[in-house]
Amino acid sequence: MSYTGKRTEEKMFINLCEKYHPKILKYLYYAVGNIEDAKDLTQEVFMVVYNRLEEIAGHENPAAFIYQTAKFKATNFNRKQNTKGCHEYSIVEQVQEASEQNAYEVMIQEKDEGIDETDYIENVLNTMDEQQKRLYYYRYIEKKNYKEISCLMGLDEVTLRMRCLRLRKQLKKKIQEVGVQYFE
């Protein structure tokens, strides 16, 4: 694909995001009943859109394609939520999981270790909702891995990783705000 073709697709993707992102987020919120899950699913929908831009460019109704993708994502999410259950992982699965840890996992772990949960913790925790507090407790206090937390919280690992990313951003921002409040 040529450079100009790539730029045209990028512009098309930006236009689709600007036009449909809020609508898809609202649609998915009503479909799954939780704003965090709706945000995660919206992101997944637009990843599909991005990966299939050439197909969408030739589609007679891009909006229908996007809404159909959102409907599919919501249906799959709701089905998984209804059938999700925790199960014991075999030793083989645990060893395989440990051996498949990639550079991303190492980087995330390093970032997680850089969070000092003792600095201003009370003020920071008071800004979180109950689900965020549980996630914080499991990830940063009990040092559980994503698979364990996803089982405990009834979330798939992709959704959990996104929530952890958002939680890290929120923690960093709040710790900075609290630090400024106390030291300036």
Coordinates of N, CA and C in Angstrom, one line a residue:
M1 N 0.8 -1.2 0.0 CA 0.0 0.0 0.0 C 0.9 1.2 0.0
S2 N 0.5 2.2 -0.8 CA 1.3 3.4 -0.9 C 1.1 4.3 0.4
Y3 N 2.0 5.3 0.5 CA 2.0 6.2 1.6 C 0.7 7.0 1.6
T4 N 0.2 7.5 0.4 CA -1.0 8.3 0.4 C -2.2 7.4 0.7
G5 N -2.2 6.1 0.3 CA -3.3 5.2 0.6 C -3.4 5.0 2.1
K6 N -2.2 4.9 2.7 CA -2.2 4.7 4.2 C -2.7 5.9 4.9
R7 N -2.3 7.1 4.4 CA -2.8 8.4 5.0 C -4.3 8.5 4.9
T8 N -4.8 8.1 3.7 CA -6.3 8.2 3.4 C -7.0 7.2 4.4
E9 N -6.5 6.0 4.6 CA -7.1 5.1 5.6 C -7.0 5.6 7.0
E10 N -5.9 6.3 7.3 CA -5.8 6.8 8.7 C -6.8 7.9 8.9
K11 N -7.0 8.8 7.9 CA -8.0 9.8 8.0 C -9.4 9.2 8.1
M12 N -9.7 8.2 7.3 CA -11.0 7.5 7.4 C -11.2 6.9 8.8
F13 N -10.2 6.3 9.3 CA -10.3 5.7 10.7 C -10.6 6.8 11.7
I14 N -9.9 7.9 11.6 CA -10.1 9.0 12.5 C -11.5 9.6 12.4
N15 N -12.0 9.7 11.2 CA -13.4 10.2 11.0 C -14.4 9.2 11.5
L16 N -14.2 7.9 11.3 CA -15.1 6.9 11.9 C -15.1 7.0 13.4
C17 N -13.9 7.1 14.0 CA -13.9 7.2 15.4 C -14.6 8.4 16.0
E18 N -14.3 9.5 15.4 CA -15.0 10.8 15.8 C -16.5 10.7 15.7
K19 N -17.0 10.1 14.6 CA -18.4 10.0 14.4 C -19.1 9.0 15.2
Y20 N -18.5 7.8 15.3 CA -19.2 6.6 15.9 C -18.8 6.2 17.3
H21 N -17.6 6.7 17.8 CA -17.1 6.2 19.1 C -18.1 6.5 20.2
P22 N -18.6 7.7 20.4 CA -19.6 8.0 21.4 C -20.9 7.2 21.3
K23 N -21.3 7.0 20.1 CA -22.6 6.2 19.8 C -22.4 4.7 20.2
I24 N -21.2 4.2 19.8 CA -20.9 2.8 20.1 C -20.8 2.6 21.6
L25 N -20.1 3.5 22.2 CA -19.9 3.4 23.7 C -21.3 3.4 24.4
K26 N -22.1 4.3 24.0 CA -23.5 4.3 24.6 C -24.3 3.0 24.3
Y27 N -24.2 2.6 23.1 CA -24.9 1.3 22.7 C -24.3 0.2 23.5
L28 N -23.0 0.1 23.7 CA -22.4 -1.0 24.5 C -22.7 -0.9 26.0
Y29 N -22.8 0.3 26.4 CA -23.1 0.5 27.8 C -24.5 -0.1 28.1
Y30 N -25.5 0.2 27.3 CA -26.8 -0.3 27.5 C -26.9 -1.8 27.2
A31 N -26.0 -2.3 26.4 CA -26.0 -3.7 26.1 C -25.4 -4.6 27.2
V32 N -24.3 -4.0 27.9 CA -23.7 -4.8 29.0 C -23.9 -4.3 30.4
G33 N -24.3 -3.0 30.5 CA -24.7 -2.5 31.8 C -23.6 -2.1 32.7
N34 N -22.4 -1.9 32.2 CA -21.3 -1.5 33.0 C -20.4 -0.6 32.1
I35 N -20.1 0.6 32.6 CA -19.3 1.6 31.8 C -17.9 1.1 31.5
E36 N -17.2 0.4 32.4 CA -15.9 0.0 32.2 C -15.8 -1.1 31.2
D37 N -16.8 -2.1 31.2 CA -16.9 -3.1 30.2 C -17.2 -2.5 28.9
A38 N -18.1 -1.5 28.9 CA -18.5 -0.9 27.6 C -17.3 -0.2 27.0
K39 N -16.4 0.5 27.8 CA -15.2 1.1 27.3 C -14.3 0.1 26.7
D40 N -14.1 -1.0 27.4 CA -13.2 -2.1 26.9 C -13.7 -2.6 25.5
L41 N -15.0 -2.9 25.5 CA -15.6 -3.4 24.3 C -15.6 -2.4 23.1
T42 N -15.8 -1.2 23.4 CA -15.7 -0.1 22.4 C -14.3 -0.1 21.8
Q43 N -13.3 -0.2 22.6 CA -11.9 -0.3 22.2 C -11.7 -1.5 21.2
E44 N -12.3 -2.6 21.6 CA -12.2 -3.9 20.8 C -12.9 -3.7 19.5
V45 N -14.0 -3.0 19.5 CA -14.8 -2.8 18.2 C -13.9 -1.9 17.3
F46 N -13.3 -0.9 17.8 CA -12.5 0.0 16.9 C -11.2 -0.6 16.5
M47 N -10.7 -1.6 17.3 CA -9.5 -2.4 16.8 C -9.9 -3.2 15.6
V48 N -11.1 -3.8 15.6 CA -11.6 -4.5 14.5 C -11.7 -3.6 13.3
V49 N -12.3 -2.4 13.5 CA -12.5 -1.4 12.4 C -11.1 -1.1 11.8
Y50 N -10.2 -0.8 12.7 CA -8.8 -0.4 12.2 C -8.2 -1.6 11.4
N51 N -8.3 -2.8 11.9 CA -7.7 -3.9 11.2 C -8.4 -4.3 9.9
R52 N -9.6 -3.8 9.7 CA -10.4 -4.1 8.5 C -10.8 -2.9 7.7
L53 N -9.9 -1.8 7.7 CA -10.2 -0.6 7.1 C -10.4 -0.7 5.6
E54 N -9.6 -1.6 4.9 CA -9.8 -1.8 3.5 C -11.2 -2.3 3.2
E55 N -11.6 -3.2 3.9 CA -13.0 -3.8 3.7 C -14.0 -2.8 4.0
I56 N -13.9 -2.0 5.0 CA -14.9 -1.0 5.4 C -14.9 0.1 4.3
A57 N -13.7 0.5 3.8 CA -13.7 1.5 2.7 C -14.6 1.1 1.5
G58 N -14.7 -0.1 1.2 CA -15.5 -0.6 0.1 C -16.9 -1.0 0.5
H59 N -17.2 -0.9 1.8 CA -18.5 -1.3 2.3 C -19.6 -0.2 2.0
E60 N -20.8 -0.6 1.6 CA -21.8 0.4 1.3 C -22.3 1.2 2.5
N61 N -22.2 0.6 3.7 CA -22.8 1.2 4.9 C -21.8 0.9 6.1
P62 N -20.7 1.7 6.2 CA -19.8 1.5 7.3 C -20.4 1.5 8.7
A63 N -21.4 2.3 8.9 CA -22.1 2.4 10.2 C -22.7 1.0 10.6
A64 N -23.3 0.3 9.6 CA -23.9 -1.0 9.8 C -22.8 -2.0 10.2
F65 N -21.7 -1.9 9.5 CA -20.6 -2.8 9.9 C -20.1 -2.6 11.3
I66 N -20.0 -1.3 11.7 CA -19.5 -1.0 13.1 C -20.5 -1.4 14.1
Y67 N -21.8 -1.1 13.9 CA -22.8 -1.5 14.8 C -22.9 -3.1 14.9
Q68 N -22.8 -3.7 13.8 CA -22.9 -5.2 13.8 C -21.7 -5.8 14.6
T69 N -20.5 -5.2 14.5 CA -19.3 -5.6 15.2 C -19.6 -5.4 16.7
A70 N -20.2 -4.2 17.1 CA -20.5 -3.9 18.5 C -21.5 -4.9 19.0
K71 N -22.5 -5.2 18.2 CA -23.5 -6.2 18.7 C -22.9 -7.6 18.9
F72 N -22.0 -8.0 18.0 CA -21.3 -9.3 18.1 C -20.4 -9.3 19.4
K73 N -19.7 -8.2 19.7 CA -18.9 -8.1 20.9 C -19.7 -8.1 22.1
A74 N -20.8 -7.4 22.1 CA -21.7 -7.4 23.3 C -22.3 -8.8 23.6
T75 N -22.7 -9.4 22.5 CA -23.3 -10.8 22.7 C -22.3 -11.8 23.2
N76 N -21.1 -11.7 22.7 CA -20.1 -12.6 23.2 C -19.7 -12.3 24.6
F77 N -19.6 -11.0 24.9 CA -19.3 -10.6 26.3 C -20.4 -11.2 27.3
N78 N -21.6 -10.9 26.9 CA -22.7 -11.3 27.8 C -22.8 -12.9 28.0
R79 N -22.5 -13.6 26.9 CA -22.5 -15.0 26.9 C -21.4 -15.5 27.8
K80 N -20.2 -14.9 27.7 CA -19.1 -15.3 28.6 C -19.3 -15.0 30.0
Q81 N -20.0 -13.8 30.3 CA -20.3 -13.5 31.7 C -21.2 -14.5 32.3
N82 N -22.2 -15.0 31.5 CA -23.2 -15.9 32.0 C -22.6 -17.3 32.2
T83 N -21.5 -17.7 31.5 CA -21.0 -19.0 31.6 C -19.6 -19.0 32.3
K84 N -19.2 -17.8 32.7 CA -17.8 -17.8 33.3 C -17.8 -18.4 34.7
G85 N -16.8 -19.2 34.9 CA -16.6 -19.8 36.2 C -15.1 -20.1 36.4
C86 N -14.7 -20.1 37.6 CA -13.3 -20.3 38.0 C -13.1 -21.8 37.9
H87 N -11.9 -22.1 37.5 CA -11.5 -23.5 37.6 C -10.0 -23.6 38.0
E88 N -9.7 -24.8 38.5 CA -8.3 -25.0 38.9 C -7.4 -25.1 37.7
Y89 N -6.3 -24.5 37.8 CA -5.3 -24.6 36.7 C -4.3 -25.7 37.0
S90 N -4.1 -26.6 36.0 CA -3.1 -27.7 36.3 C -1.7 -27.1 36.4
I91 N -0.8 -27.9 36.9 CA 0.6 -27.6 37.0 C 1.1 -27.3 35.6
V92 N 0.7 -28.1 34.6 CA 1.2 -27.9 33.3 C 0.8 -26.5 32.8
E93 N -0.4 -26.1 33.0 CA -0.9 -24.8 32.6 C -0.1 -23.7 33.3
Q94 N 0.1 -23.8 34.6 CA 0.8 -22.8 35.3 C 2.3 -22.7 34.8
V95 N 2.9 -23.8 34.6 CA 4.3 -23.8 34.1 C 4.3 -23.2 32.7
Q96 N 3.4 -23.5 31.8 CA 3.3 -23.0 30.5 C 3.1 -21.5 30.5
E97 N 2.2 -21.0 31.4 CA 1.9 -19.6 31.6 C 3.2 -18.9 32.0
A98 N 3.9 -19.4 32.9 CA 5.1 -18.8 33.4 C 6.2 -18.7 32.3
S99 N 6.2 -19.8 31.5 CA 7.3 -19.8 30.5 C 6.9 -18.9 29.3
E100 N 5.6 -18.5 29.1 CA 5.2 -17.7 28.0 C 5.2 -16.2 28.4
Q101 N 5.7 -15.8 29.6 CA 5.7 -14.4 29.9 C 6.6 -13.7 29.0
N102 N 6.0 -12.6 28.3 CA 6.7 -11.9 27.3 C 7.2 -10.6 27.8
A103 N 7.8 -9.8 26.9 CA 8.4 -8.5 27.3 C 7.4 -7.6 27.8
Y104 N 6.1 -7.7 27.3 CA 5.1 -6.8 27.8 C 4.8 -7.1 29.3
E105 N 4.7 -8.3 29.6 CA 4.5 -8.7 31.0 C 5.6 -8.2 31.9
V106 N 6.8 -8.3 31.5 CA 8.0 -7.9 32.3 C 7.9 -6.4 32.5
M107 N 7.6 -5.6 31.4 CA 7.5 -4.2 31.5 C 6.3 -3.8 32.4
I108 N 5.2 -4.4 32.3 CA 4.1 -4.1 33.2 C 4.4 -4.4 34.7
Q109 N 5.1 -5.5 34.9 CA 5.5 -5.9 36.2 C 6.4 -4.8 36.8
E110 N 7.4 -4.4 36.0 CA 8.3 -3.3 36.5 C 7.5 -2.0 36.8
K111 N 6.6 -1.7 36.0 CA 5.7 -0.5 36.3 C 5.0 -0.7 37.6
D112 N 4.4 -1.9 37.7 CA 3.6 -2.2 38.9 C 4.5 -2.1 40.2
E113 N 5.7 -2.6 40.1 CA 6.6 -2.6 41.3 C 7.0 -1.1 41.6
G114 N 6.9 -0.2 40.7 CA 7.3 1.2 40.9 C 6.2 2.0 41.7
I115 N 5.0 1.4 41.9 CA 4.0 2.1 42.6 C 4.2 1.9 44.1
D116 N 4.3 3.0 44.8 CA 4.5 2.9 46.2 C 3.2 3.1 46.9
E117 N 2.6 1.9 47.4 CA 1.3 2.0 47.9 C 1.2 2.6 49.3
T118 N 2.4 2.9 49.9 CA 2.3 3.5 51.2 C 2.2 5.0 51.2
D119 N 2.6 5.7 50.1 CA 2.5 7.1 50.1 C 1.1 7.6 49.9
Y120 N 0.5 8.3 50.8 CA -0.8 8.9 50.7 C -1.9 7.9 50.4
I121 N -1.7 6.7 50.8 CA -2.6 5.6 50.3 C -4.1 5.9 50.7
E122 N -4.3 6.4 51.9 CA -5.7 6.6 52.4 C -6.4 7.6 51.5
N123 N -5.7 8.7 51.1 CA -6.3 9.7 50.3 C -6.6 9.2 48.9
V124 N -5.7 8.4 48.4 CA -5.8 7.8 47.0 C -6.9 6.8 47.0
L125 N -7.0 5.9 48.0 CA -8.0 4.9 48.0 C -9.4 5.4 48.1
N126 N -9.5 6.5 48.8 CA -10.8 7.2 49.0 C -11.4 7.7 47.7
T127 N -10.6 7.8 46.6 CA -11.1 8.3 45.3 C -11.6 7.2 44.4
M128 N -11.4 5.9 44.9 CA -11.7 4.8 44.0 C -13.1 4.2 44.4
D129 N -13.7 3.6 43.4 CA -14.9 2.8 43.7 C -14.5 1.5 44.2
E130 N -15.5 0.7 44.6 CA -15.2 -0.6 45.3 C -14.5 -1.6 44.3
Q131 N -14.9 -1.6 43.1 CA -14.3 -2.5 42.1 C -12.8 -2.1 41.9
Q132 N -12.5 -0.9 41.8 CA -11.1 -0.4 41.7 C -10.3 -0.8 42.9
K133 N -10.9 -0.6 44.1 CA -10.2 -1.0 45.3 C -9.9 -2.5 45.4
R134 N -10.8 -3.3 45.0 CA -10.6 -4.7 44.9 C -9.4 -5.1 44.0
L135 N -9.5 -4.4 42.8 CA -8.4 -4.7 41.8 C -7.1 -4.2 42.4
Y136 N -7.1 -3.1 43.0 CA -5.8 -2.6 43.6 C -5.3 -3.5 44.7
Y137 N -6.2 -4.0 45.5 CA -5.8 -4.9 46.6 C -5.2 -6.2 46.0
Y138 N -5.9 -6.8 45.0 CA -5.4 -8.1 44.5 C -4.1 -7.9 43.7
R139 N -4.0 -6.8 43.0 CA -2.8 -6.6 42.1 C -1.6 -6.1 42.9
Y140 N -1.8 -5.1 43.7 CA -0.7 -4.4 44.4 C -0.4 -4.8 45.8
I141 N -1.4 -5.3 46.5 CA -1.2 -5.7 47.9 C -0.9 -7.2 47.9
E142 N -1.8 -8.0 47.3 CA -1.6 -9.5 47.3 C -0.7 -10.0 46.2
K143 N -0.4 -9.1 45.2 CA 0.5 -9.4 44.1 C 0.1 -10.6 43.3
K144 N -1.2 -10.7 43.1 CA -1.8 -11.8 42.3 C -1.5 -11.5 40.8
N145 N -1.5 -12.6 40.0 CA -1.3 -12.5 38.6 C -2.6 -12.2 37.9
Y146 N -2.6 -11.9 36.6 CA -3.8 -11.5 35.9 C -4.8 -12.7 35.9
K147 N -4.3 -13.9 35.7 CA -5.2 -15.1 35.6 C -6.0 -15.3 36.9
E148 N -5.3 -15.1 38.1 CA -5.9 -15.3 39.4 C -7.0 -14.2 39.6
I149 N -6.6 -13.0 39.3 CA -7.5 -11.8 39.5 C -8.7 -12.0 38.5
S150 N -8.5 -12.4 37.3 CA -9.6 -12.5 36.4 C -10.6 -13.5 36.9
C151 N -10.1 -14.6 37.5 CA -11.0 -15.6 38.0 C -11.8 -15.1 39.2
L152 N -11.1 -14.3 40.1 CA -11.7 -13.8 41.3 C -12.8 -12.7 41.0
M153 N -12.5 -11.9 40.0 CA -13.4 -10.8 39.7 C -14.4 -11.1 38.6
G154 N -14.2 -12.3 38.0 CA -15.2 -12.7 36.9 C -15.0 -11.8 35.6
L155 N -13.7 -11.5 35.3 CA -13.4 -10.7 34.1 C -12.5 -11.5 33.2
D156 N -12.6 -11.3 31.9 CA -11.6 -11.9 31.0 C -10.3 -11.1 31.2
E157 N -9.2 -11.8 30.8 CA -7.8 -11.2 31.0 C -7.6 -9.9 30.2
V158 N -8.2 -9.8 29.0 CA -8.0 -8.6 28.2 C -8.6 -7.4 28.9
T159 N -9.9 -7.6 29.4 CA -10.6 -6.5 30.1 C -9.8 -6.2 31.4
L160 N -9.3 -7.2 32.1 CA -8.6 -6.9 33.3 C -7.4 -6.1 33.1
R161 N -6.6 -6.4 32.0 CA -5.4 -5.7 31.7 C -5.7 -4.2 31.4
M162 N -6.8 -4.0 30.7 CA -7.2 -2.6 30.4 C -7.6 -1.8 31.7
R163 N -8.3 -2.5 32.5 CA -8.7 -1.9 33.8 C -7.4 -1.6 34.7
C164 N -6.5 -2.5 34.7 CA -5.2 -2.3 35.4 C -4.5 -1.1 34.8
L165 N -4.5 -1.0 33.5 CA -3.8 0.2 32.8 C -4.5 1.5 33.3
R166 N -5.8 1.5 33.2 CA -6.6 2.7 33.7 C -6.3 3.0 35.1
L167 N -6.3 1.9 36.0 CA -6.0 2.1 37.4 C -4.7 2.7 37.6
R168 N -3.6 2.2 36.9 CA -2.3 2.8 37.1 C -2.3 4.3 36.7
K169 N -2.9 4.6 35.6 CA -3.0 6.0 35.2 C -3.7 6.9 36.3
Q170 N -4.8 6.3 36.8 CA -5.5 7.1 37.8 C -4.7 7.2 39.1
L171 N -4.0 6.1 39.5 CA -3.2 6.2 40.7 C -2.1 7.2 40.5
K172 N -1.4 7.2 39.4 CA -0.3 8.1 39.2 C -0.8 9.6 39.2
K173 N -1.9 9.8 38.6 CA -2.5 11.2 38.6 C -2.9 11.6 40.0
K174 N -3.6 10.7 40.7 CA -4.0 11.0 42.1 C -2.9 11.2 43.1
I175 N -1.8 10.4 42.9 CA -0.7 10.5 43.8 C 0.0 11.9 43.6
Q176 N 0.1 12.3 42.3 CA 0.7 13.6 42.0 C -0.2 14.7 42.6
E177 N -1.5 14.6 42.5 CA -2.4 15.6 43.0 C -2.2 15.7 44.6
V178 N -2.2 14.6 45.2 CA -2.1 14.5 46.7 C -0.7 15.1 47.1
G179 N 0.4 14.7 46.3 CA 1.7 15.2 46.6 C 1.7 16.7 46.5
V180 N 1.1 17.3 45.5 CA 1.1 18.8 45.3 C 0.3 19.4 46.5
Q181 N -0.8 18.8 46.8 CA -1.7 19.3 47.9 C -0.9 19.3 49.2
Y182 N -0.1 18.3 49.5 CA 0.6 18.3 50.8 C 1.9 19.0 50.9
F183 N 2.6 19.2 49.7 CA 3.9 19.7 49.7 C 4.1 21.1 49.0
E184 N 3.0 21.7 48.6 CA 3.2 23.0 48.0 C 2.4 24.0 48.7

